[in-house]
Structure formats: C-alpha cells, structure tokens
Short mmCIF file of N, CA and C in Angstrom, two decimals:
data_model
loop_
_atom_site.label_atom_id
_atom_site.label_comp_id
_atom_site.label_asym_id
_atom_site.label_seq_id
_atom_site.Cartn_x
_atom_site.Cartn_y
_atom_site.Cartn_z
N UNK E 57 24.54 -16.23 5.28
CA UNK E 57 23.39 -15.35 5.39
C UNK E 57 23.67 -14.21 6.37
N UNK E 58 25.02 -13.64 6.42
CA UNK E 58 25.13 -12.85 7.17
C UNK E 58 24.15 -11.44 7.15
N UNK E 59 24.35 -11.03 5.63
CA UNK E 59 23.73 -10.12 5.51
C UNK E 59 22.37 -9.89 5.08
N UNK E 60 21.54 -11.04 5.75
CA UNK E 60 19.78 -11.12 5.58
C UNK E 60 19.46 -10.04 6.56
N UNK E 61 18.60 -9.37 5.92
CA UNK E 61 17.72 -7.94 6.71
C UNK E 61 16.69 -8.71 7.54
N UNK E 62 15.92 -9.40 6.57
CA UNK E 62 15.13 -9.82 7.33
C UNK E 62 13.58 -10.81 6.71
N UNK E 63 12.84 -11.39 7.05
CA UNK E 63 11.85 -12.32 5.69
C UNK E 63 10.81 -11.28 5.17
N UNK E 64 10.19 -11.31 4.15
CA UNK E 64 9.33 -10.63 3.53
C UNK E 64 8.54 -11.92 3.57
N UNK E 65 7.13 -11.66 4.34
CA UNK E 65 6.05 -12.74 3.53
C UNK E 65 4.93 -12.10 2.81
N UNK E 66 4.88 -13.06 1.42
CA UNK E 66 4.09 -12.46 0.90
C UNK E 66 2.55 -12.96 0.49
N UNK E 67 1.92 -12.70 1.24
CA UNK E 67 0.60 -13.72 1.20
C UNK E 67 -0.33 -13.57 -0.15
N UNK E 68 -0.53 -14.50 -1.14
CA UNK E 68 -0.47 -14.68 -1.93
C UNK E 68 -2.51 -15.16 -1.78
N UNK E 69 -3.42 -13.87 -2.30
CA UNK E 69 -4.77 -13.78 -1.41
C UNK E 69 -5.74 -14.30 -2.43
N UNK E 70 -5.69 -13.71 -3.86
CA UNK E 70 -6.72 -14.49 -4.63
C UNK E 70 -6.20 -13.98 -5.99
N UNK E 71 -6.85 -14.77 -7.44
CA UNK E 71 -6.55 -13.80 -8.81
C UNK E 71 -7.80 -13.61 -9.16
N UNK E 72 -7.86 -12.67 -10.06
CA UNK E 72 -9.30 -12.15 -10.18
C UNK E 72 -9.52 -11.90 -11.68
N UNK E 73 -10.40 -12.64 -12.65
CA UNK E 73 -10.36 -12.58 -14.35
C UNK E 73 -8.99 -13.35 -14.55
N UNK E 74 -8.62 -14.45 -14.32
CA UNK E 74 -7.41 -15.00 -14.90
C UNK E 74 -8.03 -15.55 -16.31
N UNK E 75 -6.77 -15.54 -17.11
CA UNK E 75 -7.43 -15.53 -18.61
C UNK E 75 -7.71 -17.33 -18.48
N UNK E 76 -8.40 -17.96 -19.51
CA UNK E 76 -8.59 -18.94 -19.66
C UNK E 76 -7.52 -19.84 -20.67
N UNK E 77 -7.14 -20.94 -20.01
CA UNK E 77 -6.31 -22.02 -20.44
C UNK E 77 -6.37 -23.22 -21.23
N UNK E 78 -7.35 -24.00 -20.41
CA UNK E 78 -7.89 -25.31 -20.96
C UNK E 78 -9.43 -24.51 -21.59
N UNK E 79 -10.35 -25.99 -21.80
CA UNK E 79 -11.34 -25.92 -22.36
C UNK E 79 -12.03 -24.86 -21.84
N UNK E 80 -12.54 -24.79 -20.96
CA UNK E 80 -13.45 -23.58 -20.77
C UNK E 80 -13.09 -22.75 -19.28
N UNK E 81 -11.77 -23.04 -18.75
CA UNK E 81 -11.54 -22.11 -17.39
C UNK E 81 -9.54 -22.69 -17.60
N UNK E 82 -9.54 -22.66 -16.28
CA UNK E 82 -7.83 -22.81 -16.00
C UNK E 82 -7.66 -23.36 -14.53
N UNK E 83 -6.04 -23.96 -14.34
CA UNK E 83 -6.41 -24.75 -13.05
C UNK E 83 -4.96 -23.79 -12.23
N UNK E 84 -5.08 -22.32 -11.71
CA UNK E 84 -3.95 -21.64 -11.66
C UNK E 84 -3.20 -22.25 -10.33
N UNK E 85 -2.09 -21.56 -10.51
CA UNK E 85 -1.17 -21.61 -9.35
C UNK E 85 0.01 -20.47 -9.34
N UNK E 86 0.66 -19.92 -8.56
CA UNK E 86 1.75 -18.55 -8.59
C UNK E 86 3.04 -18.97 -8.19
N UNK E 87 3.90 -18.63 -9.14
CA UNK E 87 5.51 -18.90 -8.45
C UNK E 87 5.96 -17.58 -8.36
N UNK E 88 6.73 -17.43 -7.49
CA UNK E 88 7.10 -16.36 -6.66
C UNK E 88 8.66 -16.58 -6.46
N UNK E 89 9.32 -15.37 -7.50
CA UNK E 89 10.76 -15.66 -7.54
C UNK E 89 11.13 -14.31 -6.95
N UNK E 90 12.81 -14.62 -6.32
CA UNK E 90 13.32 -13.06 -5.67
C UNK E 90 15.27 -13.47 -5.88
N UNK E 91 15.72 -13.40 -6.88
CA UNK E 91 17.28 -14.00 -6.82
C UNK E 91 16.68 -15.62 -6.83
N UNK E 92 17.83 -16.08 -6.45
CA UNK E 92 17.73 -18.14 -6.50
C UNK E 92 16.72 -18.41 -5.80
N UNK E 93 15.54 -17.84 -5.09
CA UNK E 93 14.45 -18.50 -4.18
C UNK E 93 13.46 -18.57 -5.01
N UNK E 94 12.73 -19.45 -5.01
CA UNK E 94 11.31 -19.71 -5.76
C UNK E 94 10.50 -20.49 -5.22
N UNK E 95 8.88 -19.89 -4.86
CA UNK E 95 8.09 -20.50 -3.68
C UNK E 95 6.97 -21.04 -4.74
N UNK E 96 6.04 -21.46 -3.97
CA UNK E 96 4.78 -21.51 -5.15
C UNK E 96 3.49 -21.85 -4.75
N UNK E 97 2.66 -21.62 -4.73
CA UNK E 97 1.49 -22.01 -4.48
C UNK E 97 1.03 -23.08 -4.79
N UNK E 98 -0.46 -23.71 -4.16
CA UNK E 98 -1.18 -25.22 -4.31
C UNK E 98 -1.57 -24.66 -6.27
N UNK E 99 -2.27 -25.69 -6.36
CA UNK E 99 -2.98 -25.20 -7.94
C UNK E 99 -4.20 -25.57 -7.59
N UNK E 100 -5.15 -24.53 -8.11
CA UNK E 100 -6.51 -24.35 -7.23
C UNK E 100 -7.54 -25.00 -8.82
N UNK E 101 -7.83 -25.91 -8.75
CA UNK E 101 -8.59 -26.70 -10.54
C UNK E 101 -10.14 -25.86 -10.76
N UNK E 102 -9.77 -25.84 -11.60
CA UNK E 102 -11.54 -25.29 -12.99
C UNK E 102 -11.40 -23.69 -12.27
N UNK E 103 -10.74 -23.00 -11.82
CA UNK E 103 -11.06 -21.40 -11.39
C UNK E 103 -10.53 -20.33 -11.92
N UNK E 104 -11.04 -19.43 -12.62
CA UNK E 104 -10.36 -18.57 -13.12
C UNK E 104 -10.29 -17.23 -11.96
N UNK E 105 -10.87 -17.45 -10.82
CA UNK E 105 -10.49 -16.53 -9.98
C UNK E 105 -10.49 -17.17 -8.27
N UNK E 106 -9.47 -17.62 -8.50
CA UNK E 106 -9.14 -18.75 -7.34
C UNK E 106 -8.78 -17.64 -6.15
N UNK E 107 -8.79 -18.30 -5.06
CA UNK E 107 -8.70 -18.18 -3.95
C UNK E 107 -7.79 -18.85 -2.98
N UNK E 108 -6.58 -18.29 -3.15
CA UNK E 108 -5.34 -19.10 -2.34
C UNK E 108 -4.90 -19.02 -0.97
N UNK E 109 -4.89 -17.51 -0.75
CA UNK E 109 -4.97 -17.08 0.97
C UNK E 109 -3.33 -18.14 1.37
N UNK E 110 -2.55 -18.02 0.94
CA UNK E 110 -1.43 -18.53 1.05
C UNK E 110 -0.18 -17.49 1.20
N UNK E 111 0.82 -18.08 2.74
CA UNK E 111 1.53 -17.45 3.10
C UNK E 111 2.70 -17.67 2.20
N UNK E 112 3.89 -17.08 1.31
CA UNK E 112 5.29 -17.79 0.93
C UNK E 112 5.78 -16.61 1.08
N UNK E 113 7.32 -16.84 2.29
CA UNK E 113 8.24 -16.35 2.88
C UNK E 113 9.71 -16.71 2.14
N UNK E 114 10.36 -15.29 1.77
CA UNK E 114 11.43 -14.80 1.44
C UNK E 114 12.50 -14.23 2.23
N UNK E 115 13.51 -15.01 1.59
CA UNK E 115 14.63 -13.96 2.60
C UNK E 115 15.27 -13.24 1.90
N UNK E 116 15.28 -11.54 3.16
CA UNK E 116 15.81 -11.32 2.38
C UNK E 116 17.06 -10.36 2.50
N UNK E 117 17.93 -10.19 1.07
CA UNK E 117 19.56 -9.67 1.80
C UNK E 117 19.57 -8.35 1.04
N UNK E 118 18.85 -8.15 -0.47
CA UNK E 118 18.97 -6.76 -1.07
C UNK E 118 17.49 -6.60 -1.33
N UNK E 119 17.11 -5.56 -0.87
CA UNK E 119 15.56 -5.06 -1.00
C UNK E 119 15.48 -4.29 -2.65
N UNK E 120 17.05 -4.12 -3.21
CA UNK E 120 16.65 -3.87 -4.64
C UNK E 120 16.44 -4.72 -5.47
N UNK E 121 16.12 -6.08 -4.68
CA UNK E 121 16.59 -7.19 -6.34
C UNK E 121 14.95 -7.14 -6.60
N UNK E 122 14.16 -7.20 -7.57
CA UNK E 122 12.67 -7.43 -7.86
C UNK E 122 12.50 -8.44 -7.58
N UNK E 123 10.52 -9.07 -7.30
CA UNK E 123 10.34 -10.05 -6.70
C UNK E 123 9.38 -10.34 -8.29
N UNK E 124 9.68 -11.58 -9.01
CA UNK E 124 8.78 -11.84 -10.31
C UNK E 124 7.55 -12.48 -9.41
N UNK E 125 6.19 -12.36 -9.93
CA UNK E 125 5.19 -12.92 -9.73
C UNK E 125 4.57 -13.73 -11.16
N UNK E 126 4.35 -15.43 -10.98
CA UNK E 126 4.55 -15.78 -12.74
C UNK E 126 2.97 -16.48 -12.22
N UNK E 127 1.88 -16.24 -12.95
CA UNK E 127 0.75 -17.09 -12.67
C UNK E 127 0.83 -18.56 -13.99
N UNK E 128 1.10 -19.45 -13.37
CA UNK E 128 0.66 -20.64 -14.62
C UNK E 128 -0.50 -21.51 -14.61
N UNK E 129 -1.13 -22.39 -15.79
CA UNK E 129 -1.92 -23.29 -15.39
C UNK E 129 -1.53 -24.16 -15.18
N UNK E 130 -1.66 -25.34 -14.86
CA UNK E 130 -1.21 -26.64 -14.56
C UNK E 130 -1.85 -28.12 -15.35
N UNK E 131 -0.72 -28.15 -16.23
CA UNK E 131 -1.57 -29.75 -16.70
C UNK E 131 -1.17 -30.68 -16.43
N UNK E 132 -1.83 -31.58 -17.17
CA UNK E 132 -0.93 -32.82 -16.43
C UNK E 132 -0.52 -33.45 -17.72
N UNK E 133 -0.53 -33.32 -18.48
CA UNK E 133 0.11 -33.93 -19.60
C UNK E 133 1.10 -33.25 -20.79
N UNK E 134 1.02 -32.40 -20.19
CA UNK E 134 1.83 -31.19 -21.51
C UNK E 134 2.72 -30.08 -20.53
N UNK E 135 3.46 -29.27 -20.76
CA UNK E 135 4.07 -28.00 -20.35
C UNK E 135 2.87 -27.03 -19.64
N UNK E 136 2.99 -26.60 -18.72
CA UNK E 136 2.07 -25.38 -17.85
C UNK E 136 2.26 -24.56 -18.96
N UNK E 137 0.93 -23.80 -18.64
CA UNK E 137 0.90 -22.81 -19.87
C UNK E 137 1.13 -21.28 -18.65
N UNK E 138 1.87 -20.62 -19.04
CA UNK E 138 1.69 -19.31 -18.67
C UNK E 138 0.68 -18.53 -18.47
N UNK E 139 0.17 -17.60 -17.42
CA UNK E 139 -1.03 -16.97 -17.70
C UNK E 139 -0.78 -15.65 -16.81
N UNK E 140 0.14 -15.09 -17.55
CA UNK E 140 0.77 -13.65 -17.17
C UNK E 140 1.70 -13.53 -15.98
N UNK E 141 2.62 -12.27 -16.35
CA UNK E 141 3.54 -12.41 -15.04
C UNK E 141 2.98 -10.82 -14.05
N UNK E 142 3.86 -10.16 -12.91
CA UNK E 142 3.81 -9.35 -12.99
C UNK E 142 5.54 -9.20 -11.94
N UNK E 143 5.93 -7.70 -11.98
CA UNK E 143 7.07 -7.65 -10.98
C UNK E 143 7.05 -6.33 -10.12
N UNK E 144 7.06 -7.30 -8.72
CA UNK E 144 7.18 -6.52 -7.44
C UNK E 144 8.31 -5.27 -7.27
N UNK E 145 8.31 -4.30 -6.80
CA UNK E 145 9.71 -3.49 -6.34
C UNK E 145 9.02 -3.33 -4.99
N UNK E 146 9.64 -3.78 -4.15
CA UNK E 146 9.86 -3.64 -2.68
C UNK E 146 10.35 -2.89 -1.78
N UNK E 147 11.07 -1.52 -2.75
CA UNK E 147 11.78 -0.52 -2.27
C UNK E 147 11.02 0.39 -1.72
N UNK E 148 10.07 0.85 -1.77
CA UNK E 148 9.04 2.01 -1.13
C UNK E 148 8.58 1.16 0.42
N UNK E 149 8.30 -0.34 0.28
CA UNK E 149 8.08 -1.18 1.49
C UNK E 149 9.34 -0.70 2.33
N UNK E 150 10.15 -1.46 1.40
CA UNK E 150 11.98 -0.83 2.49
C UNK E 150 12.24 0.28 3.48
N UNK E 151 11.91 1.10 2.40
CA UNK E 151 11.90 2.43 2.88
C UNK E 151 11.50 3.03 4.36
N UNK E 152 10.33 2.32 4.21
CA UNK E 152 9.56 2.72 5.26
C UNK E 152 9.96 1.65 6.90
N UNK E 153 10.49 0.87 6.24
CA UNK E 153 10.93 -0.16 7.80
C UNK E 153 12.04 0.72 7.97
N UNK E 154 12.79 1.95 7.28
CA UNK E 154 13.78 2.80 8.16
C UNK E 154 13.37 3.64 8.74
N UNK E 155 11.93 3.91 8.88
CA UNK E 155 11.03 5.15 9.71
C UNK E 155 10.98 4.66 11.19
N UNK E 156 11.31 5.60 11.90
CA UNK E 156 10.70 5.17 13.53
C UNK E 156 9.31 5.00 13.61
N UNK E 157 8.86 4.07 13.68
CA UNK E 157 7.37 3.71 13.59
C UNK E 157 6.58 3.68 15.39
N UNK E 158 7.57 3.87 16.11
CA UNK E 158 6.69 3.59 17.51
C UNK E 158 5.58 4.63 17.74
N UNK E 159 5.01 4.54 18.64
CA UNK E 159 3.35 4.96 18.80
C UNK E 159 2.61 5.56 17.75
N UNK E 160 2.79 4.56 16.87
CA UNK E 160 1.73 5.26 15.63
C UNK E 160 0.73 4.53 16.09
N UNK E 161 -0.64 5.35 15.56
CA UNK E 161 -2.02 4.69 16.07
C UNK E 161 -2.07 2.92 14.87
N UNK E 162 -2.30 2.45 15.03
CA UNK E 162 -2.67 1.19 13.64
C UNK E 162 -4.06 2.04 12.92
N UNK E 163 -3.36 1.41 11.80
CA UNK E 163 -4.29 1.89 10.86
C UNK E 163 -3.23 3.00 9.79
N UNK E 164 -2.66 3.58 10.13
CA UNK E 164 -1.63 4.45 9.65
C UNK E 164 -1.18 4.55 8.74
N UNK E 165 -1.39 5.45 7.22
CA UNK E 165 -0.81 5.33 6.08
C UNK E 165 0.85 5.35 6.24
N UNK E 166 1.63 5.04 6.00
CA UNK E 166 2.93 5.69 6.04
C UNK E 166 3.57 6.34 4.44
N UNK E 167 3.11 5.41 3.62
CA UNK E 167 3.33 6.10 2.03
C UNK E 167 2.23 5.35 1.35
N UNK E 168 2.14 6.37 -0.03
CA UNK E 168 1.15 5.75 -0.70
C UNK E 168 1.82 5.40 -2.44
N UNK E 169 1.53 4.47 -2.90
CA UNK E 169 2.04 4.35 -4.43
C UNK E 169 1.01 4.09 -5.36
N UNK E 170 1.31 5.29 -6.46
CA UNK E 170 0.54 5.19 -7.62
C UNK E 170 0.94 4.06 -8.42
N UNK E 171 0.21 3.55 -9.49
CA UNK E 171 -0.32 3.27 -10.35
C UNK E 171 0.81 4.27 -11.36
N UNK E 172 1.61 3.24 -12.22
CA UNK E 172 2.39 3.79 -13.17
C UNK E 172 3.08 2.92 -14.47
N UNK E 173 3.51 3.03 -15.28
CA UNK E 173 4.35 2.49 -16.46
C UNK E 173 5.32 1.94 -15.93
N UNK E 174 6.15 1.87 -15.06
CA UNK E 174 6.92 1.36 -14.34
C UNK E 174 6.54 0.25 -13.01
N UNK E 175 5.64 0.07 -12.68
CA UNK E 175 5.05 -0.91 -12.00
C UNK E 175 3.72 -1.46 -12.54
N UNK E 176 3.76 -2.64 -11.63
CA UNK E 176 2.43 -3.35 -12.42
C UNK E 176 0.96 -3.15 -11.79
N UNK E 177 0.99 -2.29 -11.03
CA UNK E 177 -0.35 -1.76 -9.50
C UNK E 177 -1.06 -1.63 -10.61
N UNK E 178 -2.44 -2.05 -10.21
CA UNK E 178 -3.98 -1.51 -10.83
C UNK E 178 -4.43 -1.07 -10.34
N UNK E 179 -4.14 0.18 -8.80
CA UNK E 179 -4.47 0.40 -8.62
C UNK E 179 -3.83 0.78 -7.51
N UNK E 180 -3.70 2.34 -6.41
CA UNK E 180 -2.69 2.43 -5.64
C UNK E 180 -2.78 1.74 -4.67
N UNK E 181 -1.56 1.96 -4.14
CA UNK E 181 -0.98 0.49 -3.39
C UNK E 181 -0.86 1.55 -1.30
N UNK E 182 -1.08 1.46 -0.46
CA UNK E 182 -0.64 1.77 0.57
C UNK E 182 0.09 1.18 1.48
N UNK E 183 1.14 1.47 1.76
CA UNK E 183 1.97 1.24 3.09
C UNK E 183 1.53 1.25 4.72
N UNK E 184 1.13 0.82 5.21
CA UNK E 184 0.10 0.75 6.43
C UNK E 184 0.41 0.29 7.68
N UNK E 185 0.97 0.84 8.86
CA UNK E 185 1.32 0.81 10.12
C UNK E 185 -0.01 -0.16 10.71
N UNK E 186 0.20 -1.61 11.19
CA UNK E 186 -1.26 -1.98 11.22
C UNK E 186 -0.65 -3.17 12.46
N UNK E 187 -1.39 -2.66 13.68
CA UNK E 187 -0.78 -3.89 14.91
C UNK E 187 0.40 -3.91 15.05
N UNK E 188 1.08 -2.97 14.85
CA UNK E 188 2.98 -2.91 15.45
C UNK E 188 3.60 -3.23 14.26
N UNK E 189 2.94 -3.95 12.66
CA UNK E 189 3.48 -4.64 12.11
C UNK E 189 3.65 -3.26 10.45
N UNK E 190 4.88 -3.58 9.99
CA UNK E 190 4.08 -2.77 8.15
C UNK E 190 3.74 -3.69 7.22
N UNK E 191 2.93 -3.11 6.75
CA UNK E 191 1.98 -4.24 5.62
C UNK E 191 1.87 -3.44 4.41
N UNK E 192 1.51 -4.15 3.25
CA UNK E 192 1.21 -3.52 2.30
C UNK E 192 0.30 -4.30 0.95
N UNK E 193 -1.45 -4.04 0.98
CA UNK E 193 -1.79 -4.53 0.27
C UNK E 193 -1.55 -4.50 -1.35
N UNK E 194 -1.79 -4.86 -2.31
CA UNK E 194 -0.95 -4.76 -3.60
C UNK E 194 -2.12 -5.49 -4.38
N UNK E 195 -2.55 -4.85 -5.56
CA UNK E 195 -3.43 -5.55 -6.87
C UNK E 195 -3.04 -5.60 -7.80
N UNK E 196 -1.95 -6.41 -8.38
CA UNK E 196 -0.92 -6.25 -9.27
C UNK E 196 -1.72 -6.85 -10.85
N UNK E 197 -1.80 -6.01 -12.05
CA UNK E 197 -2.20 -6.12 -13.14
C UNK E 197 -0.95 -7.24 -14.11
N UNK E 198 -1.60 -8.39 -14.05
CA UNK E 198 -0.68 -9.51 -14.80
C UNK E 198 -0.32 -8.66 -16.55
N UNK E 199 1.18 -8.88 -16.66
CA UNK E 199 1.70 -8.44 -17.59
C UNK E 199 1.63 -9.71 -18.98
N UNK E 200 1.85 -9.48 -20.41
CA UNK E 200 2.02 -10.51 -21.75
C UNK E 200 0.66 -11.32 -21.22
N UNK E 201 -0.55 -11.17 -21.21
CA UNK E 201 -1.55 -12.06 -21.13
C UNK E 201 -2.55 -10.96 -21.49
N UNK E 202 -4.00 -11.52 -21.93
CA UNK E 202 -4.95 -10.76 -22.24
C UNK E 202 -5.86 -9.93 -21.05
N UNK E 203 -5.83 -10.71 -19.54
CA UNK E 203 -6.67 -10.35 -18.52
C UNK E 203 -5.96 -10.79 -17.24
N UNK E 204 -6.00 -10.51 -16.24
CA UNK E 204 -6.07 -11.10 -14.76
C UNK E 204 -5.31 -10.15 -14.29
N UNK E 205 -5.85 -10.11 -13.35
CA UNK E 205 -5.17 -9.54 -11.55
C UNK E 205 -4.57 -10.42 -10.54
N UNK E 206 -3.58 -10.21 -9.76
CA UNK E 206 -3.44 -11.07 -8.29
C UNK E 206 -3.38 -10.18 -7.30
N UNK E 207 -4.14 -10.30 -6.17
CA UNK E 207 -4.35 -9.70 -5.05
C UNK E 207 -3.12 -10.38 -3.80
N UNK E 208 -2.13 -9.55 -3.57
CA UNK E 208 -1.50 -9.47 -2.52
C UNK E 208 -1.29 -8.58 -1.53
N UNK E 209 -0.32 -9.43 -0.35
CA UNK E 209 -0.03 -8.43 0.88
C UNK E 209 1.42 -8.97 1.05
N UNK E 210 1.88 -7.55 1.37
CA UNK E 210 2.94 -8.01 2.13
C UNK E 210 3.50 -7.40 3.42
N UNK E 211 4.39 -8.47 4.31
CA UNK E 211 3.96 -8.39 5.76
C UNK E 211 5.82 -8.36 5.89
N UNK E 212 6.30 -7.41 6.87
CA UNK E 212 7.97 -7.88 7.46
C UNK E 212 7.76 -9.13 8.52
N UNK E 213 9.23 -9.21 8.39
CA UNK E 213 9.58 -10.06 9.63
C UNK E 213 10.77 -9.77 10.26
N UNK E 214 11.01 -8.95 11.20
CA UNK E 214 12.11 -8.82 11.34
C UNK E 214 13.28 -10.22 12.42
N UNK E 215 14.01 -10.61 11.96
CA UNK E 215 15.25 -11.56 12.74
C UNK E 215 15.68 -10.52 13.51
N UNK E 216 16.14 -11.51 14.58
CA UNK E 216 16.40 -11.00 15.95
C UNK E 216 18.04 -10.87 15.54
N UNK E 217 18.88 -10.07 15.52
CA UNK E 217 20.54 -9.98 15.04
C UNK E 217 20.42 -9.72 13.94
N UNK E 218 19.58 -9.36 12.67
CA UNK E 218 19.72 -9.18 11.60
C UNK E 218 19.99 -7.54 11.49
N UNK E 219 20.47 -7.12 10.44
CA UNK E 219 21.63 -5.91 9.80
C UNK E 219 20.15 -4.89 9.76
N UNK E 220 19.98 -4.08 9.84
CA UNK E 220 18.94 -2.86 9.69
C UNK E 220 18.86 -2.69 7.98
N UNK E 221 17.74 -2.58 7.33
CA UNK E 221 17.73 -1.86 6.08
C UNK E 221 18.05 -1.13 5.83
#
C-alpha cells in the first residue's frame, strides 16, 4: 500500500423512490465497489426509501478508478434482486484536495458539478470546504431500473505519510 493517497468515506445517507421488489415494497441494501474493495450496507426491511446514515471507507491509490454504487433487495430464499446501479467519478473531489485550502471560511464552495450524460447526479453536486475538512454531497439517479435515488456524501481522510494526489 505504498502508494495509498489516502481513505475516501463515503457515507451512504438514505434512497429515495427505490423501485419495488417483493410484494408490495423492497428490503434494500448498497454495495459499494472501487477496484477489489467492496463494502456494504445493513438491509433496511419493507422500505422503499430507507434510511441508512452509514459510514463505508475506501482506500484509496488511483482517484481515476470509478466507485460502482449497486442498490439490491435482499431475500432470503432466492438471488437479491437488483434495484439499479449508479457510478461515482471522484476526480473533480481529487482535484480539489490539490488546492491550498487553508483559511477558507467553512462553508466554501470550491467547485460545482452539473448534472450530465456522463454522470449519474440528479442534480448538481458541490465541493464544499466545511470544518477544515472537503466534503461533497451527491444525489445520484440509479441507472437500468425504473425509479430511485441514493443520497450521498463524501468526506477525505488524509494518512499521515501518505503520497499527495
């Protein structure tokens, strides 16, 4: 792990209209892939717009590799059914941990991202100088499914000896 920059966590906050699975709702949960790492959330039963508020931390060594976001349901007797994916690019986040960020007030836009054919945002996304830390909230529009959103953030971490972005 020589060349880890540093962890990305990505707090994993609620989905919102997840399409329906079983009989009349779905019992979701999120796996969260970036290269060979794969995290995942509890599975939250009967909610189609669950509420996870869950931290899962990545390491990480290339800020170009994409981060998949896969929402499934969970059964217990058959194969999880899929219920849309969507995929992260982390490079505009990157970007901005190479800015000198000292005495910015918190609160601080640093970049802003549209909403495009090439990402999955529903909506623009801001980069945000917030308590010493960069953050970036995210409402990512689930892709191959009929409906749902997942509401995320994501937060650095920088390691103490780790390589600069």
């Amino acid at each position: 792990m020589d060349n880890l920059l540093g962890l990305l966590r990505i707090r994993v906050k609620r989905g919102v209209n997840l399409a329906v699975r079983d009989v009349r709702s779905s019992d979701p949960y999120v796996v969260v892939k970036m290269g060979k790492q794969k995290l995942k959330t509890r599975v939250i039963r009967k909610d189609v717009n669950p509420e996870w508020n869950e931290d899962l931390t990545l390491s990480v060594a290339d800020p170009n590799l994409p981060i998949k976001l896969t929402v499934y349901d969970h059964d217990t007797f058959t194969k999880d059914d899929k219920m849309g994916d969507a995929e992260i690019d982390i490079k505009p986040f990157a970007e901005v941990l190479r800015m000198k960020l000292d005495n910015l007030p918190s609160g601080t836009i640093l970049t802003r991202i549209q909403p495009s054919r090439s990402n999955c945002l529903a909506e623009e996304s801001c980069v945000i100088w917030n308590d010493e830390k960069v953050m970036q909230d995210m409402c990512l529009r689930l892709r191959n499914v009929e409906c749902g959103e997942v509401e995320i953030q994501l937060g650095w971490i920088a390691l103490p000896g780790s390589r600069c972005i």
